[in-house]
Short mmCIF file of C-alpha atoms in Angstrom, two decimals:
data_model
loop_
_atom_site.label_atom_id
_atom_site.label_comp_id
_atom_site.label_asym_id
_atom_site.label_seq_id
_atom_site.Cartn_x
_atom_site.Cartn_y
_atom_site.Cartn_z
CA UNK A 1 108.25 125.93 116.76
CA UNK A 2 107.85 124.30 113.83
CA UNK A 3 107.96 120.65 113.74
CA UNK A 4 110.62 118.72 111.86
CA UNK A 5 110.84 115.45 110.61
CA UNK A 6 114.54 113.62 109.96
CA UNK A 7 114.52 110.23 108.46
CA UNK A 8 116.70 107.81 110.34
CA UNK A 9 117.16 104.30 108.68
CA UNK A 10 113.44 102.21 107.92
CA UNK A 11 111.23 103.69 110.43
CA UNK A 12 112.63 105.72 112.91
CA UNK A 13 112.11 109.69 113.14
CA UNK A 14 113.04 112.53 115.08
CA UNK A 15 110.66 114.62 116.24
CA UNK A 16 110.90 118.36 117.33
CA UNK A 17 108.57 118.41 119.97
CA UNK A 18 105.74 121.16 119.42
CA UNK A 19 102.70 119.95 120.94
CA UNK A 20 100.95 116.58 121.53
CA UNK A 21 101.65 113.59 119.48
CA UNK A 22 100.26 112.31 116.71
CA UNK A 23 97.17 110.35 117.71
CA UNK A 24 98.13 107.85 114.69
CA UNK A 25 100.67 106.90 117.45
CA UNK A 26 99.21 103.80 119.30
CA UNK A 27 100.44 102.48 122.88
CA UNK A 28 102.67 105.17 123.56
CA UNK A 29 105.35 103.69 125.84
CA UNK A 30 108.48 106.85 126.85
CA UNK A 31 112.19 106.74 128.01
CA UNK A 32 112.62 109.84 129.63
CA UNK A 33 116.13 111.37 130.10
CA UNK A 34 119.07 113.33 128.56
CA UNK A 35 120.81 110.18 127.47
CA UNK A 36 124.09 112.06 126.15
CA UNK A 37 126.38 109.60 125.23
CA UNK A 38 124.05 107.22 124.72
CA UNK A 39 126.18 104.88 126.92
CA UNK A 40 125.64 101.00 128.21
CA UNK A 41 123.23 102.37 130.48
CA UNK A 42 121.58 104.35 128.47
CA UNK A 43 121.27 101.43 126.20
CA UNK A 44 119.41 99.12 128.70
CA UNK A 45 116.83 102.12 130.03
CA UNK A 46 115.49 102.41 126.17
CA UNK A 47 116.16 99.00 125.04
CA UNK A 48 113.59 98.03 128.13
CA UNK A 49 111.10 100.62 126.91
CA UNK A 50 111.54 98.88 123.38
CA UNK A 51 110.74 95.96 124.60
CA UNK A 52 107.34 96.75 126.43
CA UNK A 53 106.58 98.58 123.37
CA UNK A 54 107.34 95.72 121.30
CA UNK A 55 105.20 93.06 124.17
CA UNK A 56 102.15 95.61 123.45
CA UNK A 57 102.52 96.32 119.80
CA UNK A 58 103.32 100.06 120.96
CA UNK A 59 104.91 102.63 119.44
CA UNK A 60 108.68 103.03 121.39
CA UNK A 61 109.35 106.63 121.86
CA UNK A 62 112.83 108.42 123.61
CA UNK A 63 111.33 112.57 125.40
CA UNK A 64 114.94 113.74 125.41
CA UNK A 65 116.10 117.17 125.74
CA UNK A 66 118.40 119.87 123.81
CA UNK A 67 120.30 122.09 124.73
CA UNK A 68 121.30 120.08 128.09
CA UNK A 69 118.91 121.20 130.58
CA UNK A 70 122.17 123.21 132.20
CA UNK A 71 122.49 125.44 129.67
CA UNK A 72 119.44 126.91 130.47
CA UNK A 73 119.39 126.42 134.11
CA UNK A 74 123.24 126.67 135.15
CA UNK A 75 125.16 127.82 132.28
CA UNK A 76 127.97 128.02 133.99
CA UNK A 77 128.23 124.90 135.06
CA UNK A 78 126.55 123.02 131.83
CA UNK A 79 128.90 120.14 130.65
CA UNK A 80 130.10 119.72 126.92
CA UNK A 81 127.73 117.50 124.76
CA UNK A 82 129.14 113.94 124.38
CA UNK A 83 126.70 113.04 121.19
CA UNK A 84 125.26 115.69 118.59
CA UNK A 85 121.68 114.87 118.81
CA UNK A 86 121.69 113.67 115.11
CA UNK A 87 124.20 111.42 116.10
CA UNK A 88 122.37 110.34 119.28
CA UNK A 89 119.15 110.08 117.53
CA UNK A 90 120.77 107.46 115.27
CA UNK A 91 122.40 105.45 117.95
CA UNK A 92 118.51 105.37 119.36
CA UNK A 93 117.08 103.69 116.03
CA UNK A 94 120.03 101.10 116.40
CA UNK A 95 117.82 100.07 119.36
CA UNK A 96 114.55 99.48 117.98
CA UNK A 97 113.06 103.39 118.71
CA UNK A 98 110.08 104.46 116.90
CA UNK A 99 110.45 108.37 117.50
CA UNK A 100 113.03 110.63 119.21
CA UNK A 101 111.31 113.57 120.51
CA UNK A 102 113.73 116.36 121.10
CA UNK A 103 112.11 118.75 124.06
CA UNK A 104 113.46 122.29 123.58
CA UNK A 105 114.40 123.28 126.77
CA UNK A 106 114.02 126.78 127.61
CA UNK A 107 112.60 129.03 130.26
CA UNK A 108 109.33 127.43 130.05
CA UNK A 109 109.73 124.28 130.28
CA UNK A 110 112.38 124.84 132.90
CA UNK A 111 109.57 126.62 135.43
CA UNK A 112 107.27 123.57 135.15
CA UNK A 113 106.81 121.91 138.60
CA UNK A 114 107.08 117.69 138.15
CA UNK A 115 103.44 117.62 138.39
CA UNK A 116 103.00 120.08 135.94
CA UNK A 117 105.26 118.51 133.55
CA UNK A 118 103.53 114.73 134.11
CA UNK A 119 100.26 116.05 133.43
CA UNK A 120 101.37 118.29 130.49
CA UNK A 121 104.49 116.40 128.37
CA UNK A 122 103.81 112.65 129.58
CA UNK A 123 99.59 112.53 130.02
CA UNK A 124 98.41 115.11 127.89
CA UNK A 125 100.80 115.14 125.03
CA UNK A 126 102.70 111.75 124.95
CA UNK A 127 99.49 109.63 126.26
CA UNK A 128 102.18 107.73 127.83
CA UNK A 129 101.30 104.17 128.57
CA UNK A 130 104.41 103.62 130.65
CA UNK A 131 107.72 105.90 131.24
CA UNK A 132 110.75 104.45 132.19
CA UNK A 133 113.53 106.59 133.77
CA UNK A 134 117.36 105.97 135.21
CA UNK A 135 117.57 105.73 138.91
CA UNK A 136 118.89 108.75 139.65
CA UNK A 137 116.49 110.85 136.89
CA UNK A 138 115.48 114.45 138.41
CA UNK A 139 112.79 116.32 136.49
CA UNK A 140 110.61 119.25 136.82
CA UNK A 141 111.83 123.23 138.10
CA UNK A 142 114.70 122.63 140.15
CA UNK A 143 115.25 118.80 139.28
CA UNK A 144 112.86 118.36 142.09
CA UNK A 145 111.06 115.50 140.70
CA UNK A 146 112.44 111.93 141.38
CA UNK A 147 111.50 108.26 140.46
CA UNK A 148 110.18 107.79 143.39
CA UNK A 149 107.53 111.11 142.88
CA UNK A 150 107.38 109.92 139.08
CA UNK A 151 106.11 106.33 140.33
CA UNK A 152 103.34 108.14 142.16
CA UNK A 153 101.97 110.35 140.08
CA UNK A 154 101.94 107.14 137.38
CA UNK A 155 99.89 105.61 140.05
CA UNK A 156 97.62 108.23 140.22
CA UNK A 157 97.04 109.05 136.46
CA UNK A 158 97.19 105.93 135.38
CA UNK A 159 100.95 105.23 133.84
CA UNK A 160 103.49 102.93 134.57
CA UNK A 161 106.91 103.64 135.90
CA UNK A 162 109.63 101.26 135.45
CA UNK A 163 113.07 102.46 137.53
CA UNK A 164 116.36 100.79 135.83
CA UNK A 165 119.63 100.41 138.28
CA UNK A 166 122.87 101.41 137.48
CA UNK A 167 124.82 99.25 134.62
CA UNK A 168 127.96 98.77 135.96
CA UNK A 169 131.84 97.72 133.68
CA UNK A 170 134.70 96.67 135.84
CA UNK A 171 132.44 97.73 139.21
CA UNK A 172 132.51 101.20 137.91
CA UNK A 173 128.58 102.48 137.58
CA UNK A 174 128.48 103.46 133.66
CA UNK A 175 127.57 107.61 133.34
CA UNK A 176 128.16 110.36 131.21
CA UNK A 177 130.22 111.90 133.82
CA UNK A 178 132.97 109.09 133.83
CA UNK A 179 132.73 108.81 130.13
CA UNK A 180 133.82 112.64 129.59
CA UNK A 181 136.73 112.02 131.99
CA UNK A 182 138.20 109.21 130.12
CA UNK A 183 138.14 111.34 126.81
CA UNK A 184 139.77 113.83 129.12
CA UNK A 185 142.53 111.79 129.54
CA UNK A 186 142.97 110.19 126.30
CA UNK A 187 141.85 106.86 127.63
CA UNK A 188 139.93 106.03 124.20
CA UNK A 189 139.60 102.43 124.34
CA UNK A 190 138.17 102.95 128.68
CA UNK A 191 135.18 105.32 127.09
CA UNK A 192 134.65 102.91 124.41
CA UNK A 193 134.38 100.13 127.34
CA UNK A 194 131.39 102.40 129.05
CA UNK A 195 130.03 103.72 125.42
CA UNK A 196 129.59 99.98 124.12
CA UNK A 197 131.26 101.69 121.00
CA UNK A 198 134.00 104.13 119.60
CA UNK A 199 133.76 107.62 120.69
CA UNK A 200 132.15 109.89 117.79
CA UNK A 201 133.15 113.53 116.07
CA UNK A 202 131.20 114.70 113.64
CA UNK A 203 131.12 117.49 111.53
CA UNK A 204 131.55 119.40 108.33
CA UNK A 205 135.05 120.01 106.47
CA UNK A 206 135.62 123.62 105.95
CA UNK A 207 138.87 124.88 104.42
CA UNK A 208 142.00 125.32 106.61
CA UNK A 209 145.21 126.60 105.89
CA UNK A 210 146.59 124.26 103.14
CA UNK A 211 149.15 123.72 105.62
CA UNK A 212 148.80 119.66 105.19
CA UNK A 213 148.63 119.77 101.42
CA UNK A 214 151.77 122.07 101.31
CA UNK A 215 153.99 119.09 102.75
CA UNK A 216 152.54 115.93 101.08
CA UNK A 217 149.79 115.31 103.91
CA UNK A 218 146.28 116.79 102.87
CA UNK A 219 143.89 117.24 106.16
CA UNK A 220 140.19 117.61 106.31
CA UNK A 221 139.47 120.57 108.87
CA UNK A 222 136.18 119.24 110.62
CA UNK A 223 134.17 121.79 112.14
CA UNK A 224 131.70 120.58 115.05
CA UNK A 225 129.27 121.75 116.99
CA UNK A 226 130.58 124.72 119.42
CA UNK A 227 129.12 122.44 122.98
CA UNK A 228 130.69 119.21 121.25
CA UNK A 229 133.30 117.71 124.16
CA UNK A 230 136.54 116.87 122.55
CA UNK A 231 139.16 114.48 124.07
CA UNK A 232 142.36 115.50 125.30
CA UNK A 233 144.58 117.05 122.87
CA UNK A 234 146.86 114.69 120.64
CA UNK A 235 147.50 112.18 117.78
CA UNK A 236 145.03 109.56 117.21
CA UNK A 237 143.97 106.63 114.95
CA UNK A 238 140.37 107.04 113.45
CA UNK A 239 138.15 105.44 111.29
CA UNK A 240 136.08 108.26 108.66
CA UNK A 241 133.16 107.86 107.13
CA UNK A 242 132.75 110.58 104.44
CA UNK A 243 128.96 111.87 104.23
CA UNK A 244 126.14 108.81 104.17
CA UNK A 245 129.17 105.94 103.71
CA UNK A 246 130.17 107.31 100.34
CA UNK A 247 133.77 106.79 101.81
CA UNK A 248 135.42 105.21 104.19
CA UNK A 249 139.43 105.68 105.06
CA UNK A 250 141.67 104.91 108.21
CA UNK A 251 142.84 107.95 110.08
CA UNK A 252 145.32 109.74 111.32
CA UNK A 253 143.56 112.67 113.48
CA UNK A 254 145.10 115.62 115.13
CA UNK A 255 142.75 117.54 117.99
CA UNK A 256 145.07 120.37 119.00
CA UNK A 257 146.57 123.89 118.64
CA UNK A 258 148.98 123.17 115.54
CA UNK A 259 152.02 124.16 117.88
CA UNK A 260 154.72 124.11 114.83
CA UNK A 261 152.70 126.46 112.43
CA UNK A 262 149.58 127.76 114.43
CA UNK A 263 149.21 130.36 116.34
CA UNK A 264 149.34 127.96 119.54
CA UNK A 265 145.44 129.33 121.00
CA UNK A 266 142.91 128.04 118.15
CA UNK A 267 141.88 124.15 119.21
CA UNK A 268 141.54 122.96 115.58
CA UNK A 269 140.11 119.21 114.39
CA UNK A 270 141.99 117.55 111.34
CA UNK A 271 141.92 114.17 109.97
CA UNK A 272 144.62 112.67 107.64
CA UNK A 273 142.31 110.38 105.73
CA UNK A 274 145.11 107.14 104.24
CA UNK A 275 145.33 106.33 100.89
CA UNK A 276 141.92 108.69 100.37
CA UNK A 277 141.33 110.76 96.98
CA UNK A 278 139.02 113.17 96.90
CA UNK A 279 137.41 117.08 97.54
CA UNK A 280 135.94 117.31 100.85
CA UNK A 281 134.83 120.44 101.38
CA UNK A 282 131.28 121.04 102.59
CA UNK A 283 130.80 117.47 103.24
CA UNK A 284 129.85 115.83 106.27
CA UNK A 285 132.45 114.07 107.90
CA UNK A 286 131.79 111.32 110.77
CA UNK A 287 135.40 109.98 112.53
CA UNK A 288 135.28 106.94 115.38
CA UNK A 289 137.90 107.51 117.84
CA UNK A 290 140.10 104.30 118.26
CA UNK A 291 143.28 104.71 119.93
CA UNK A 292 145.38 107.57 121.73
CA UNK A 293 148.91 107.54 119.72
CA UNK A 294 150.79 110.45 121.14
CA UNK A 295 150.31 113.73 122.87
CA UNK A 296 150.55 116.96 120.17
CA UNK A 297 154.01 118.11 120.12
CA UNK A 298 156.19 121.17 118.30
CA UNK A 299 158.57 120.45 116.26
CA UNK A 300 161.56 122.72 115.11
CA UNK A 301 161.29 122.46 111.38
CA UNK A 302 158.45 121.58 109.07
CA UNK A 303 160.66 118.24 107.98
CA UNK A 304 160.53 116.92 111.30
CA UNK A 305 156.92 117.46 111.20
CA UNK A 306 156.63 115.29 108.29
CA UNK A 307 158.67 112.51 109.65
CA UNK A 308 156.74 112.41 112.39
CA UNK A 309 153.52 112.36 110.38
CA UNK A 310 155.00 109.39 108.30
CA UNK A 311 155.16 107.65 111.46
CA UNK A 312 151.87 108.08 112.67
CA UNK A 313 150.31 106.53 109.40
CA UNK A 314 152.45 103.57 109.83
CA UNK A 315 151.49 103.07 113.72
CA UNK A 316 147.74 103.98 112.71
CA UNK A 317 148.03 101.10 109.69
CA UNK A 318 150.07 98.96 112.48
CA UNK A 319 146.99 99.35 114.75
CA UNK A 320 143.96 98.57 112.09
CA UNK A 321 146.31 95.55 110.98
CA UNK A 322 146.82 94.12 114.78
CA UNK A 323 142.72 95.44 115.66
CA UNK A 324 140.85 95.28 113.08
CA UNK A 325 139.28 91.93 113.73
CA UNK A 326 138.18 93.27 117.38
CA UNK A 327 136.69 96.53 116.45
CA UNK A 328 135.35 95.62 113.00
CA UNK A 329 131.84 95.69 112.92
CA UNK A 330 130.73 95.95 116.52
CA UNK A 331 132.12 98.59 117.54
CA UNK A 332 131.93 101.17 114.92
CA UNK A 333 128.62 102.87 114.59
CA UNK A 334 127.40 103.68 111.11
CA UNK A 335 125.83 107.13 111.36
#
């Protein structure tokens, strides 16, 4: 496979993995793992590894996967992706990462047995230093490798293995698993606890069906990634970022099947962006999820559509009036 570079911020890079690393890399220190969402516990594992880079003037690297390992090895069972990995890759430089390495996983690197893939991706390739993994990490064919096996075979070659426990919010242990849930539900502002930042859709605006336009309320269509997880169907307020920050807008986003005018079985994406002017189309289009206004309904007539609508731009300017000062900067992650 050919490898690809992608610029992230000062000095940051992803990485298509191909073969061993760059010997210019010095120190190599690894956080191993999936890391989709790139939640609070995520956060800790590779903000540890950054800092034993740091301590050893290293060079901080993230081995992630994509696809998910599932969709190779139980595609039937193979969750939705919280975070693109262009997205995820960003979050990472937030934290002080050097390089994101993005592992294809396929059939290959499925059958390789833990040892195999220590001695191979970690030893051979990485020169890893140190590798530091979530408690409850599984590697190698059949997720038979654990920490435990990991922090043996670093004994034996030579590596260090650092174990991090569970992060916990409100006694709940922090995972992907709980995170996808709450978007289930519509609980927003409860993934956003667990995320340690708004939830993220990103995409590109393709054309729709000038529906929004026709009665005074022009939508941007975002098309994302087909194993992106979207949150429960309904109203929400947003904040969009149009392609590198050239805009920014409040909200008003519909996830749903357009009950009124739709054909009731298409799940489309559309953002309202307030008090924005301008063509969209082809551009990249980032929207942080804020708050849960209403479930999607059907209305009987295209003016009580539009009433409606009116009222959701008021509650979404309502809500960035009362919450602005709590969710401005911190928690809305500049892609």
């Amino acid at each position: 496979m050919e490898r690809k570079h992608i610029e992230v911020g000062m000095t940051m890079r992803t990485i298509i993995y191909d073969g061993p690393l760059d010997k210019g890399y010095k120190a190599v220190h690894v956080a191993l793992g999936n890391f989709d969402g790139v939640h609070l516990g995520h956060q800790k594992l590779i903000s540890e590894m950054v800092k034993k880079a740091r301590a050893r003037q290293g060079t901080a690297v993230v081995a992630t996967f994509h696809p998910h390992p599932l969709q190779v090895t139980r595609p039937q069972s193979a969750p939705k992706i919280i975070t693109p990995p262009d997205v995820k890759a960003a979050l990472m430089g937030r934290l002080g990462v050097d390089i994101v390495l993005m592992l294809p996983f396929d059939a290959e690197l499925a059958s390789l047995s833990p040892e195999e893939f220590t001695q191979k991706i970690l030893i051979e390739d990485l020169r890893a230093q140190s590798v530091t993994v979530g408690f409850n990490y599984s590697f190698g064919r059949g997720g038979k490798g654990t920490p435990q096996l990991l922090w043996e075979l670093g004994q034996q070659k030579g590596f260090r293995v650092k174990v991090i426990d569970a992060v916990t919010v409100s006694g709940e242990p922090v995972s992907s698993t709980l995170i996808r849930s709450s978007l289930e539900a519509g609980r927003i502002e409860r993934a956003a606890e667990f995320l340690g930042y708004r939830p993220i859709l990103q995409g590109i605006v393709v054309p729709g069906d000038q529906r929004g336009r026709s009665i005074g309320f022009p939508t941007a269509n975002l098309q994302v990634a087909a194993e992106q997880f979207l949150p429960a169907r309904g109203v929400y307020a947003a904040w969009a970022r149009v392609g590198q920050k050239e805009a920014e807008s409040m909200a008003v986003l519909n996830i749903g099947v357009k009950p009124t005018f739709g054909s009731g079985l298409a799940e489309t994406i559309e953002a309202h962006l307030i008090d924005f002017e301008g063509d969209l189309y082809g551009q990249p289009l980032s929207l942080s999820l804020l708050s849960h206004l209403r479930p999607e309904m059907r209305f009987q007539s295209a003016e009580q559509l539009v009433e409606q609508i009116h009222r959701d731009v008021q509650a979404v300017r309502h809500y960035f009036h009362e919450q602005r000062e709590h969710i401005f900067p911190h928690q809305i992650i500049e892609i």
